[in-house]
PDB file of C-alpha atoms in Angstrom:
ATOM      1  CA  UNK A 694       0.133   0.091   0.089  1.00 88.00           C
ATOM      2  CA  UNK A 695       1.061   3.430  -0.755  1.00 93.00           C
ATOM      3  CA  UNK A 696      -0.104   6.919   0.535  1.00 95.00           C
ATOM      4  CA  UNK A 697      -1.243   9.427  -1.552  1.00 94.00           C
ATOM      5  CA  UNK A 698      -2.964  12.776  -1.642  1.00 96.00           C
ATOM      6  CA  UNK A 699      -6.336  13.716  -2.922  1.00 95.00           C
ATOM      7  CA  UNK A 700      -6.283  17.537  -3.201  1.00 96.00           C
ATOM      8  CA  UNK A 701      -8.600  20.521  -3.825  1.00 97.00           C
ATOM      9  CA  UNK A 702      -7.550  24.196  -4.020  1.00 97.00           C
ATOM     10  CA  UNK A 703      -9.084  27.728  -3.718  1.00 98.00           C
ATOM     11  CA  UNK A 704      -7.784  31.336  -4.097  1.00 98.00           C
ATOM     12  CA  UNK A 705      -9.617  34.605  -3.332  1.00 98.00           C
ATOM     13  CA  UNK A 706      -7.575  37.875  -3.973  1.00 98.00           C
ATOM     14  CA  UNK A 707      -7.645  40.693  -1.544  1.00 97.00           C
ATOM     15  CA  UNK A 708     -10.776  42.949  -2.690  1.00 94.00           C
ATOM     16  CA  UNK A 709      -8.335  45.729  -3.851  1.00 94.00           C
ATOM     17  CA  UNK A 710      -6.173  42.865  -6.124  1.00 96.00           C
ATOM     18  CA  UNK A 711      -9.047  40.948  -7.805  1.00 94.00           C
ATOM     19  CA  UNK A 712      -7.950  42.378 -11.312  1.00 92.00           C
ATOM     20  CA  UNK A 713      -4.610  41.255 -10.984  1.00 92.00           C
ATOM     21  CA  UNK A 714      -5.394  37.742  -9.301  1.00 94.00           C
ATOM     22  CA  UNK A 715      -3.604  38.729  -5.842  1.00 97.00           C
ATOM     23  CA  UNK A 716       0.250  38.233  -4.503  1.00 98.00           C
ATOM     24  CA  UNK A 717      -0.470  34.583  -3.220  1.00 98.00           C
ATOM     25  CA  UNK A 718       0.805  31.417  -5.551  1.00 98.00           C
ATOM     26  CA  UNK A 719       0.825  27.624  -4.791  1.00 98.00           C
ATOM     27  CA  UNK A 720       1.800  24.668  -6.761  1.00 96.00           C
ATOM     28  CA  UNK A 721       0.311  21.124  -6.567  1.00 96.00           C
ATOM     29  CA  UNK A 722       2.324  18.231  -8.222  1.00 91.00           C
ATOM     30  CA  UNK A 723       4.621  14.913  -7.657  1.00 74.00           C
ATOM     31  CA  UNK A 724       3.560  11.634  -7.877  1.00 67.00           C
ATOM     32  CA  UNK A 725      -0.025  10.943  -6.657  1.00 64.00           C
ATOM     33  CA  UNK A 726      -0.358  14.611  -6.277  1.00 70.00           C
ATOM     34  CA  UNK A 727       2.141  14.103  -3.335  1.00 93.00           C
ATOM     35  CA  UNK A 728       3.441  17.818  -3.236  1.00 97.00           C
ATOM     36  CA  UNK A 729       2.021  21.107  -2.660  1.00 98.00           C
ATOM     37  CA  UNK A 730       3.350  24.652  -1.695  1.00 98.00           C
ATOM     38  CA  UNK A 731       1.943  27.856  -1.103  1.00 98.00           C
ATOM     39  CA  UNK A 732       4.021  31.534  -1.434  1.00 98.00           C
ATOM     40  CA  UNK A 733       2.643  34.879  -0.099  1.00 98.00           C
ATOM     41  CA  UNK A 734       4.246  37.892  -1.789  1.00 98.00           C
ATOM     42  CA  UNK A 735       5.012  40.367   0.713  1.00 97.00           C
ATOM     43  CA  UNK A 736       3.031  43.487  -0.406  1.00 95.00           C
ATOM     44  CA  UNK A 737       5.409  46.096   1.175  1.00 95.00           C
ATOM     45  CA  UNK A 738       7.141  45.878  -2.299  1.00 97.00           C
ATOM     46  CA  UNK A 739       4.720  47.584  -4.022  1.00 95.00           C
ATOM     47  CA  UNK A 740       5.550  50.881  -2.282  1.00 95.00           C
ATOM     48  CA  UNK A 741       9.117  50.336  -4.244  1.00 96.00           C
ATOM     49  CA  UNK A 742       6.931  50.056  -7.566  1.00 97.00           C
ATOM     50  CA  UNK A 743       7.663  45.998  -7.312  1.00 97.00           C
ATOM     51  CA  UNK A 744       4.974  43.753  -8.184  1.00 97.00           C
ATOM     52  CA  UNK A 745       5.085  41.513  -5.296  1.00 97.00           C
ATOM     53  CA  UNK A 746       3.367  38.589  -7.194  1.00 98.00           C
ATOM     54  CA  UNK A 747       6.245  37.891  -9.678  1.00 98.00           C
ATOM     55  CA  UNK A 748       8.732  36.615  -6.835  1.00 98.00           C
ATOM     56  CA  UNK A 749       5.720  34.235  -5.138  1.00 98.00           C
ATOM     57  CA  UNK A 750       5.015  33.210  -8.657  1.00 98.00           C
ATOM     58  CA  UNK A 751       8.444  32.391  -9.656  1.00 98.00           C
ATOM     59  CA  UNK A 752       9.346  30.602  -6.605  1.00 98.00           C
ATOM     60  CA  UNK A 753       6.182  28.136  -7.051  1.00 98.00           C
ATOM     61  CA  UNK A 754       7.367  27.772 -10.786  1.00 98.00           C
ATOM     62  CA  UNK A 755      10.570  26.928  -9.730  1.00 98.00           C
ATOM     63  CA  UNK A 756       9.377  24.362  -7.115  1.00 97.00           C
ATOM     64  CA  UNK A 757       7.202  22.829  -9.663  1.00 96.00           C
ATOM     65  CA  UNK A 758      10.552  22.338 -12.019  1.00 96.00           C
ATOM     66  CA  UNK A 759      12.619  21.286  -9.143  1.00 96.00           C
ATOM     67  CA  UNK A 760      10.388  18.433  -7.776  1.00 95.00           C
ATOM     68  CA  UNK A 761      11.929  16.544 -10.845  1.00 93.00           C
ATOM     69  CA  UNK A 762      15.143  16.906  -9.201  1.00 93.00           C
ATOM     70  CA  UNK A 763      15.842  13.472  -7.196  1.00 92.00           C
ATOM     71  CA  UNK A 764      17.438  15.475  -4.093  1.00 93.00           C
ATOM     72  CA  UNK A 765      14.515  17.954  -3.801  1.00 95.00           C
ATOM     73  CA  UNK A 766      11.929  15.457  -4.637  1.00 92.00           C
ATOM     74  CA  UNK A 767      12.512  13.792  -1.170  1.00 93.00           C
ATOM     75  CA  UNK A 768      12.971  17.008   0.793  1.00 97.00           C
ATOM     76  CA  UNK A 769      10.856  20.176   1.292  1.00 98.00           C
ATOM     77  CA  UNK A 770      13.797  22.119   2.748  1.00 98.00           C
ATOM     78  CA  UNK A 771      15.984  21.318  -0.354  1.00 98.00           C
ATOM     79  CA  UNK A 772      13.377  22.089  -2.723  1.00 98.00           C
ATOM     80  CA  UNK A 773      12.889  25.356  -0.908  1.00 98.00           C
ATOM     81  CA  UNK A 774      16.842  25.969  -1.232  1.00 98.00           C
ATOM     82  CA  UNK A 775      16.811  25.372  -5.035  1.00 98.00           C
ATOM     83  CA  UNK A 776      13.440  27.191  -6.049  1.00 98.00           C
ATOM     84  CA  UNK A 777      14.818  30.135  -4.250  1.00 98.00           C
ATOM     85  CA  UNK A 778      18.223  30.443  -5.688  1.00 98.00           C
ATOM     86  CA  UNK A 779      16.720  29.899  -9.047  1.00 98.00           C
ATOM     87  CA  UNK A 780      14.223  32.896  -8.677  1.00 98.00           C
ATOM     88  CA  UNK A 781      15.918  36.217 -10.176  1.00 98.00           C
ATOM     89  CA  UNK A 782      12.515  38.532  -9.522  1.00 98.00           C
ATOM     90  CA  UNK A 783      13.032  41.208  -6.909  1.00 98.00           C
ATOM     91  CA  UNK A 784      10.759  40.764  -3.909  1.00 98.00           C
ATOM     92  CA  UNK A 785      10.002  38.410  -1.014  1.00 98.00           C
ATOM     93  CA  UNK A 786       7.561  35.957   0.291  1.00 98.00           C
ATOM     94  CA  UNK A 787       6.533  33.478   2.937  1.00 98.00           C
ATOM     95  CA  UNK A 788       6.624  30.051   1.880  1.00 98.00           C
ATOM     96  CA  UNK A 789       5.310  26.394   2.977  1.00 98.00           C
ATOM     97  CA  UNK A 790       5.894  23.570   1.022  1.00 98.00           C
ATOM     98  CA  UNK A 791       4.804  19.790   2.077  1.00 98.00           C
ATOM     99  CA  UNK A 792       5.362  16.532   0.600  1.00 97.00           C
ATOM    100  CA  UNK A 793       3.923  13.138   1.417  1.00 97.00           C
ATOM    101  CA  UNK A 794       6.113  10.060   1.410  1.00 95.00           C
ATOM    102  CA  UNK A 795       4.601   6.666   0.117  1.00 93.00           C
ATOM    103  CA  UNK A 796       5.061   5.490   3.571  1.00 95.00           C
ATOM    104  CA  UNK A 797       2.752   8.008   5.020  1.00 96.00           C
ATOM    105  CA  UNK A 798       5.284  10.729   6.308  1.00 97.00           C
ATOM    106  CA  UNK A 799       4.428  14.021   5.749  1.00 98.00           C
ATOM    107  CA  UNK A 800       7.485  16.381   5.376  1.00 98.00           C
ATOM    108  CA  UNK A 801       6.904  20.088   6.029  1.00 98.00           C
ATOM    109  CA  UNK A 802       9.569  23.181   5.612  1.00 98.00           C
ATOM    110  CA  UNK A 803       8.168  26.538   6.099  1.00 98.00           C
ATOM    111  CA  UNK A 804       9.647  30.052   6.161  1.00 98.00           C
ATOM    112  CA  UNK A 805       7.087  32.808   7.662  1.00 98.00           C
ATOM    113  CA  UNK A 806       3.379  32.662   8.335  1.00 98.00           C
ATOM    114  CA  UNK A 807       1.627  30.217   5.950  1.00 98.00           C
ATOM    115  CA  UNK A 808       0.247  27.469   7.846  1.00 98.00           C
ATOM    116  CA  UNK A 809      -0.625  23.649   7.691  1.00 98.00           C
ATOM    117  CA  UNK A 810      -3.128  21.782  10.361  1.00 98.00           C
ATOM    118  CA  UNK A 811      -3.859  18.089  10.311  1.00 98.00           C
ATOM    119  CA  UNK A 812      -7.122  17.004  11.218  1.00 98.00           C
ATOM    120  CA  UNK A 813      -7.768  13.518  12.467  1.00 98.00           C
ATOM    121  CA  UNK A 814     -11.324  12.171  13.770  1.00 96.00           C
ATOM    122  CA  UNK A 815     -12.686  15.549  13.762  1.00 97.00           C
ATOM    123  CA  UNK A 816      -9.818  16.873  15.856  1.00 98.00           C
ATOM    124  CA  UNK A 817      -6.773  19.223  14.789  1.00 98.00           C
ATOM    125  CA  UNK A 818      -3.846  17.051  15.912  1.00 98.00           C
ATOM    126  CA  UNK A 819      -1.009  18.847  14.430  1.00 98.00           C
ATOM    127  CA  UNK A 820      -0.176  22.644  13.596  1.00 98.00           C
ATOM    128  CA  UNK A 821       2.959  24.380  12.554  1.00 98.00           C
ATOM    129  CA  UNK A 822       3.148  27.832  14.097  1.00 96.00           C
ATOM    130  CA  UNK A 823       4.199  31.320  12.590  1.00 97.00           C
ATOM    131  CA  UNK A 824       8.049  32.419  12.486  1.00 98.00           C
ATOM    132  CA  UNK A 825       8.197  36.356  12.736  1.00 97.00           C
ATOM    133  CA  UNK A 826      10.372  39.100  13.537  1.00 97.00           C
ATOM    134  CA  UNK A 827       7.846  41.059  15.533  1.00 95.00           C
ATOM    135  CA  UNK A 828       3.729  41.456  14.965  1.00 94.00           C
ATOM    136  CA  UNK A 829       2.841  41.583  11.214  1.00 94.00           C
ATOM    137  CA  UNK A 830       6.646  40.814  10.136  1.00 95.00           C
ATOM    138  CA  UNK A 831       7.292  37.158   9.364  1.00 97.00           C
ATOM    139  CA  UNK A 832       9.981  35.487   8.192  1.00 98.00           C
ATOM    140  CA  UNK A 833      10.475  35.704   4.485  1.00 98.00           C
ATOM    141  CA  UNK A 834      12.548  34.504   1.803  1.00 98.00           C
ATOM    142  CA  UNK A 835      14.042  37.248  -0.251  1.00 98.00           C
ATOM    143  CA  UNK A 836      15.866  38.625  -3.279  1.00 98.00           C
ATOM    144  CA  UNK A 837      17.913  40.713  -0.925  1.00 96.00           C
ATOM    145  CA  UNK A 838      20.560  39.534   1.618  1.00 93.00           C
ATOM    146  CA  UNK A 839      18.548  40.751   4.564  1.00 90.00           C
ATOM    147  CA  UNK A 840      16.189  38.256   4.257  1.00 94.00           C
ATOM    148  CA  UNK A 841      15.739  34.165   5.424  1.00 98.00           C
ATOM    149  CA  UNK A 842      16.784  31.327   3.605  1.00 97.00           C
ATOM    150  CA  UNK A 843      16.087  27.677   3.548  1.00 98.00           C
ATOM    151  CA  UNK A 844      18.297  27.256   6.598  1.00 98.00           C
ATOM    152  CA  UNK A 845      15.919  29.408   9.008  1.00 98.00           C
ATOM    153  CA  UNK A 846      13.031  27.039   7.975  1.00 98.00           C
ATOM    154  CA  UNK A 847      10.582  25.516  10.284  1.00 98.00           C
ATOM    155  CA  UNK A 848      11.207  21.973   9.332  1.00 98.00           C
ATOM    156  CA  UNK A 849       9.015  18.844  10.855  1.00 97.00           C
ATOM    157  CA  UNK A 850       7.445  15.643  10.150  1.00 98.00           C
ATOM    158  CA  UNK A 851       4.143  14.023  10.630  1.00 98.00           C
ATOM    159  CA  UNK A 852       2.988  10.411  10.422  1.00 97.00           C
ATOM    160  CA  UNK A 853      -0.522  10.235   8.726  1.00 97.00           C
ATOM    161  CA  UNK A 854      -3.082   7.756   8.719  1.00 96.00           C
ATOM    162  CA  UNK A 855      -5.559   7.062   5.818  1.00 96.00           C
ATOM    163  CA  UNK A 856      -8.510   9.446   6.355  1.00 97.00           C
ATOM    164  CA  UNK A 857      -6.453  12.386   7.640  1.00 98.00           C
ATOM    165  CA  UNK A 858      -7.114  15.895   6.259  1.00 98.00           C
ATOM    166  CA  UNK A 859      -4.596  18.511   5.924  1.00 98.00           C
ATOM    167  CA  UNK A 860      -5.597  21.951   5.609  1.00 98.00           C
ATOM    168  CA  UNK A 861      -2.962  24.515   4.552  1.00 98.00           C
ATOM    169  CA  UNK A 862      -2.989  28.185   3.579  1.00 98.00           C
ATOM    170  CA  UNK A 863      -1.416  31.781   3.455  1.00 98.00           C
ATOM    171  CA  UNK A 864      -1.870  34.081   6.419  1.00 98.00           C
ATOM    172  CA  UNK A 865      -4.894  35.817   4.980  1.00 98.00           C
ATOM    173  CA  UNK A 866      -6.819  32.324   5.470  1.00 98.00           C
ATOM    174  CA  UNK A 867      -5.612  31.564   9.154  1.00 98.00           C
ATOM    175  CA  UNK A 868      -5.926  35.223  10.414  1.00 98.00           C
ATOM    176  CA  UNK A 869      -9.604  35.025   9.696  1.00 98.00           C
ATOM    177  CA  UNK A 870     -11.045  31.697  10.855  1.00 98.00           C
ATOM    178  CA  UNK A 871     -10.789  29.923  14.110  1.00 98.00           C
ATOM    179  CA  UNK A 872     -10.008  26.007  14.362  1.00 98.00           C
ATOM    180  CA  UNK A 873     -13.424  25.200  15.267  1.00 98.00           C
ATOM    181  CA  UNK A 874     -14.865  26.918  12.202  1.00 98.00           C
ATOM    182  CA  UNK A 875     -12.039  24.711  10.102  1.00 98.00           C
ATOM    183  CA  UNK A 876     -13.552  21.472  11.610  1.00 98.00           C
ATOM    184  CA  UNK A 877     -17.240  22.558  11.029  1.00 98.00           C
ATOM    185  CA  UNK A 878     -16.603  23.105   7.589  1.00 98.00           C
ATOM    186  CA  UNK A 879     -14.699  19.953   6.862  1.00 98.00           C
ATOM    187  CA  UNK A 880     -16.862  17.683   8.602  1.00 98.00           C
ATOM    188  CA  UNK A 881     -20.012  19.215   6.571  1.00 98.00           C
ATOM    189  CA  UNK A 882     -18.197  19.345   3.413  1.00 98.00           C
ATOM    190  CA  UNK A 883     -18.826  16.468   0.833  1.00 97.00           C
ATOM    191  CA  UNK A 884     -15.430  16.538  -0.747  1.00 97.00           C
ATOM    192  CA  UNK A 885     -12.165  18.479  -0.801  1.00 98.00           C
ATOM    193  CA  UNK A 886     -12.829  20.609  -3.670  1.00 98.00           C
ATOM    194  CA  UNK A 887     -16.062  21.953  -1.810  1.00 98.00           C
ATOM    195  CA  UNK A 888     -14.446  22.199   1.518  1.00 98.00           C
ATOM    196  CA  UNK A 889     -11.220  24.324   0.101  1.00 98.00           C
ATOM    197  CA  UNK A 890     -14.162  26.689  -1.488  1.00 98.00           C
ATOM    198  CA  UNK A 891     -16.189  26.845   1.700  1.00 98.00           C
ATOM    199  CA  UNK A 892     -13.448  27.439   4.026  1.00 98.00           C
ATOM    200  CA  UNK A 893     -11.790  30.207   1.868  1.00 98.00           C
ATOM    201  CA  UNK A 894     -15.177  31.794   1.397  1.00 98.00           C
ATOM    202  CA  UNK A 895     -15.616  31.841   5.096  1.00 98.00           C
ATOM    203  CA  UNK A 896     -12.486  33.264   5.813  1.00 98.00           C
ATOM    204  CA  UNK A 897     -13.077  35.858   2.907  1.00 98.00           C
ATOM    205  CA  UNK A 898     -16.675  36.912   4.695  1.00 98.00           C
ATOM    206  CA  UNK A 899     -14.621  37.576   7.986  1.00 98.00           C
ATOM    207  CA  UNK A 900     -11.895  39.458   6.809  1.00 97.00           C
ATOM    208  CA  UNK A 901     -14.253  42.310   5.669  1.00 97.00           C
ATOM    209  CA  UNK A 902     -16.443  42.110   8.858  1.00 97.00           C
ATOM    210  CA  UNK A 903     -15.128  44.984  10.955  1.00 94.00           C
ATOM    211  CA  UNK A 904     -17.299  43.598  13.971  1.00 95.00           C
ATOM    212  CA  UNK A 905     -15.870  40.097  13.929  1.00 97.00           C
ATOM    213  CA  UNK A 906     -13.523  39.459  16.513  1.00 96.00           C
ATOM    214  CA  UNK A 907     -10.800  37.553  14.376  1.00 97.00           C
ATOM    215  CA  UNK A 908      -7.841  35.596  15.552  1.00 97.00           C
ATOM    216  CA  UNK A 909      -5.971  38.308  13.890  1.00 96.00           C
ATOM    217  CA  UNK A 910      -7.552  41.150  16.041  1.00 95.00           C
ATOM    218  CA  UNK A 911      -7.121  38.810  18.992  1.00 95.00           C
ATOM    219  CA  UNK A 912      -3.607  38.359  18.413  1.00 95.00           C
ATOM    220  CA  UNK A 913      -3.098  42.348  17.628  1.00 93.00           C
ATOM    221  CA  UNK A 914      -4.620  43.132  21.158  1.00 93.00           C
ATOM    222  CA  UNK A 915      -2.393  40.588  22.968  1.00 92.00           C
ATOM    223  CA  UNK A 916       0.557  42.446  21.293  1.00 91.00           C
ATOM    224  CA  UNK A 917      -0.673  45.563  23.091  1.00 89.00           C
ATOM    225  CA  UNK A 918      -2.664  47.108  19.744  1.00 88.00           C
ATOM    226  CA  UNK A 919      -5.746  48.611  20.468  1.00 85.00           C
ATOM    227  CA  UNK A 920      -8.325  51.369  20.336  1.00 68.00           C
ATOM    228  CA  UNK A 921      -7.642  54.609  22.143  1.00 81.00           C
ATOM    229  CA  UNK A 922      -7.786  54.547  25.648  1.00 74.00           C
ATOM    230  CA  UNK A 923     -10.994  57.032  25.680  1.00 75.00           C
ATOM    231  CA  UNK A 924     -12.671  54.529  23.062  1.00 77.00           C
ATOM    232  CA  UNK A 925     -11.900  51.594  25.954  1.00 76.00           C
ATOM    233  CA  UNK A 926     -13.707  53.554  28.438  1.00 69.00           C
ATOM    234  CA  UNK A 927     -16.855  53.486  26.144  1.00 70.00           C
ATOM    235  CA  UNK A 928     -16.403  49.474  26.152  1.00 76.00           C
ATOM    236  CA  UNK A 929     -14.656  49.598  22.436  1.00 72.00           C
ATOM    237  CA  UNK A 930     -12.125  47.333  21.415  1.00 84.00           C
ATOM    238  CA  UNK A 931      -9.936  46.275  18.728  1.00 85.00           C
ATOM    239  CA  UNK A 932     -11.867  43.999  16.173  1.00 91.00           C
ATOM    240  CA  UNK A 933     -12.403  42.946  12.471  1.00 93.00           C
ATOM    241  CA  UNK A 934     -10.739  40.648  10.035  1.00 96.00           C
ATOM    242  CA  UNK A 935      -7.943  41.365   7.959  1.00 96.00           C
ATOM    243  CA  UNK A 936      -8.456  41.886   4.334  1.00 97.00           C
ATOM    244  CA  UNK A 937      -5.714  39.857   2.470  1.00 97.00           C
ATOM    245  CA  UNK A 938      -5.272  37.344  -0.275  1.00 98.00           C
ATOM    246  CA  UNK A 939      -6.723  34.051   0.800  1.00 98.00           C
ATOM    247  CA  UNK A 940      -5.342  30.751  -0.256  1.00 98.00           C
ATOM    248  CA  UNK A 941      -6.494  27.341   1.059  1.00 98.00           C
ATOM    249  CA  UNK A 942      -5.074  23.741   0.295  1.00 98.00           C
ATOM    250  CA  UNK A 943      -7.281  20.704   1.331  1.00 98.00           C
ATOM    251  CA  UNK A 944      -5.798  17.283   1.158  1.00 98.00           C
ATOM    252  CA  UNK A 945      -7.171  14.098   2.043  1.00 97.00           C
ATOM    253  CA  UNK A 946      -4.605  10.940   2.499  1.00 97.00           C
ATOM    254  CA  UNK A 947      -5.506   7.819   0.946  1.00 95.00           C
ATOM    255  CA  UNK A 948      -3.667   4.564   0.410  1.00 91.00           C
ATOM    256  CA  UNK A 949      -3.578   2.873  -2.996  1.00 88.00           C
ATOM    257  CA  UNK A 950      -2.541  -0.804  -3.568  1.00 87.00           C
ATOM    258  CA  UNK A 951       0.347  -1.270  -5.870  1.00 76.00           C
ATOM    259  CA  UNK A 952       0.360  -4.979  -6.267  1.00 71.00           C
ATOM    260  CA  UNK A 953       3.219  -5.282  -8.930  1.00 61.00           C
ATOM    261  CA  UNK A 954       5.533  -3.358 -10.981  1.00 54.00           C
ATOM    262  CA  UNK A 955       2.787  -2.920 -13.688  1.00 41.00           C
ATOM    263  CA  UNK A 956       0.534  -1.505 -11.097  1.00 39.00           C
ATOM    264  CA  UNK A 957       3.205   0.866  -9.906  1.00 34.00           C
ATOM    265  CA  UNK A 958       3.586   2.364 -13.462  1.00 36.00           C
ATOM    266  CA  UNK A 959      -0.330   3.153 -13.584  1.00 33.00           C
ATOM    267  CA  UNK A 960       0.023   4.865 -10.522  1.00 33.00           C
ATOM    268  CA  UNK A 961       2.848   7.167 -11.932  1.00 32.00           C
ATOM    269  CA  UNK A 962       0.564   7.889 -14.941  1.00 33.00           C
ATOM    270  CA  UNK A 963      -2.103   9.250 -12.866  1.00 33.00           C
ATOM    271  CA  UNK A 964       0.478  11.196 -10.888  1.00 36.00           C
ATOM    272  CA  UNK A 965       1.685  12.785 -14.067  1.00 35.00           C
ATOM    273  CA  UNK A 966      -2.071  13.448 -15.007  1.00 31.00           C
ATOM    274  CA  UNK A 967      -2.528  15.540 -11.582  1.00 33.00           C
ATOM    275  CA  UNK A 968       0.584  17.490 -12.067  1.00 31.00           C
ATOM    276  CA  UNK A 969      -0.696  18.655 -15.431  1.00 26.00           C
ATOM    277  CA  UNK A 970      -3.849  19.917 -14.424  1.00 27.00           C
ATOM    278  CA  UNK A 971      -2.681  21.242 -11.171  1.00 32.00           C
ATOM    279  CA  UNK A 972       0.043  23.404 -13.057  1.00 31.00           C
ATOM    280  CA  UNK A 973      -2.665  24.495 -15.592  1.00 28.00           C
ATOM    281  CA  UNK A 974      -4.969  25.684 -12.651  1.00 33.00           C
ATOM    282  CA  UNK A 975      -2.253  27.356 -11.050  1.00 34.00           C
ATOM    283  CA  UNK A 976      -1.197  29.386 -14.296  1.00 33.00           C
ATOM    284  CA  UNK A 977      -4.551  30.555 -15.023  1.00 34.00           C
ATOM    285  CA  UNK A 978      -4.842  31.608 -11.287  1.00 38.00           C
ATOM    286  CA  UNK A 979      -1.780  33.719 -11.463  1.00 37.00           C
ATOM    287  CA  UNK A 980      -2.789  35.616 -14.792  1.00 35.00           C
TER     288      UNK A 980
END
């Protein structure tokens, strides 16, 4: 038996970036769709007349290329290193790369505040945590020497079982949705594509709701960011979602029987099909 991933994706750009497609990018590929990645372009580059989407898109395009490299295909940290080194665009991005081995081990490398959670039997059994310099300034790989590199990545492995669900996203997703909401949507969704779409749409709804007490607002208040003291006297507090690009990837772990060499060849073919479809979808999303 071999473990494979069935993957659904959904992207909703920032309300003001719909025409350009936003600054998030993602990649899905590998045998049996066993690899996925998200890059979130740092929007501050726009102030320097640099399109923040170019860097994140190139890193993801390079990731899809280097996944064919034998060394990188088994190690998300090496894949991150090679994809970053080959990127010539100016900019920076937070990045997460995850790959499922045929044995069921999920390997993760993450720089910054894209996130990943594993859900088993209706409970969150694993979460990555964000890396940041200070509030709202995450670690990021960059075209500049001052940025972080693959060596700064949070690296972890998780042993998965058939039926486990993986939910991964950019910070625009996790800043606007709580774990209990994620669990509820997953349990109510008929499939992975529907789950990814429903999760992204719920996060989008929260992101533009000034009264929603979002994970982002709660974190901001805990770091000392709040309304002026005189508003506090009136019972007010800092609330609201955070408008941002929202990328969601939902993956379910499945096992497939590989009876002999011939069976293995068929599985490889299926994997190849999924890479092509995913690459097309990603390219359309990025235009």
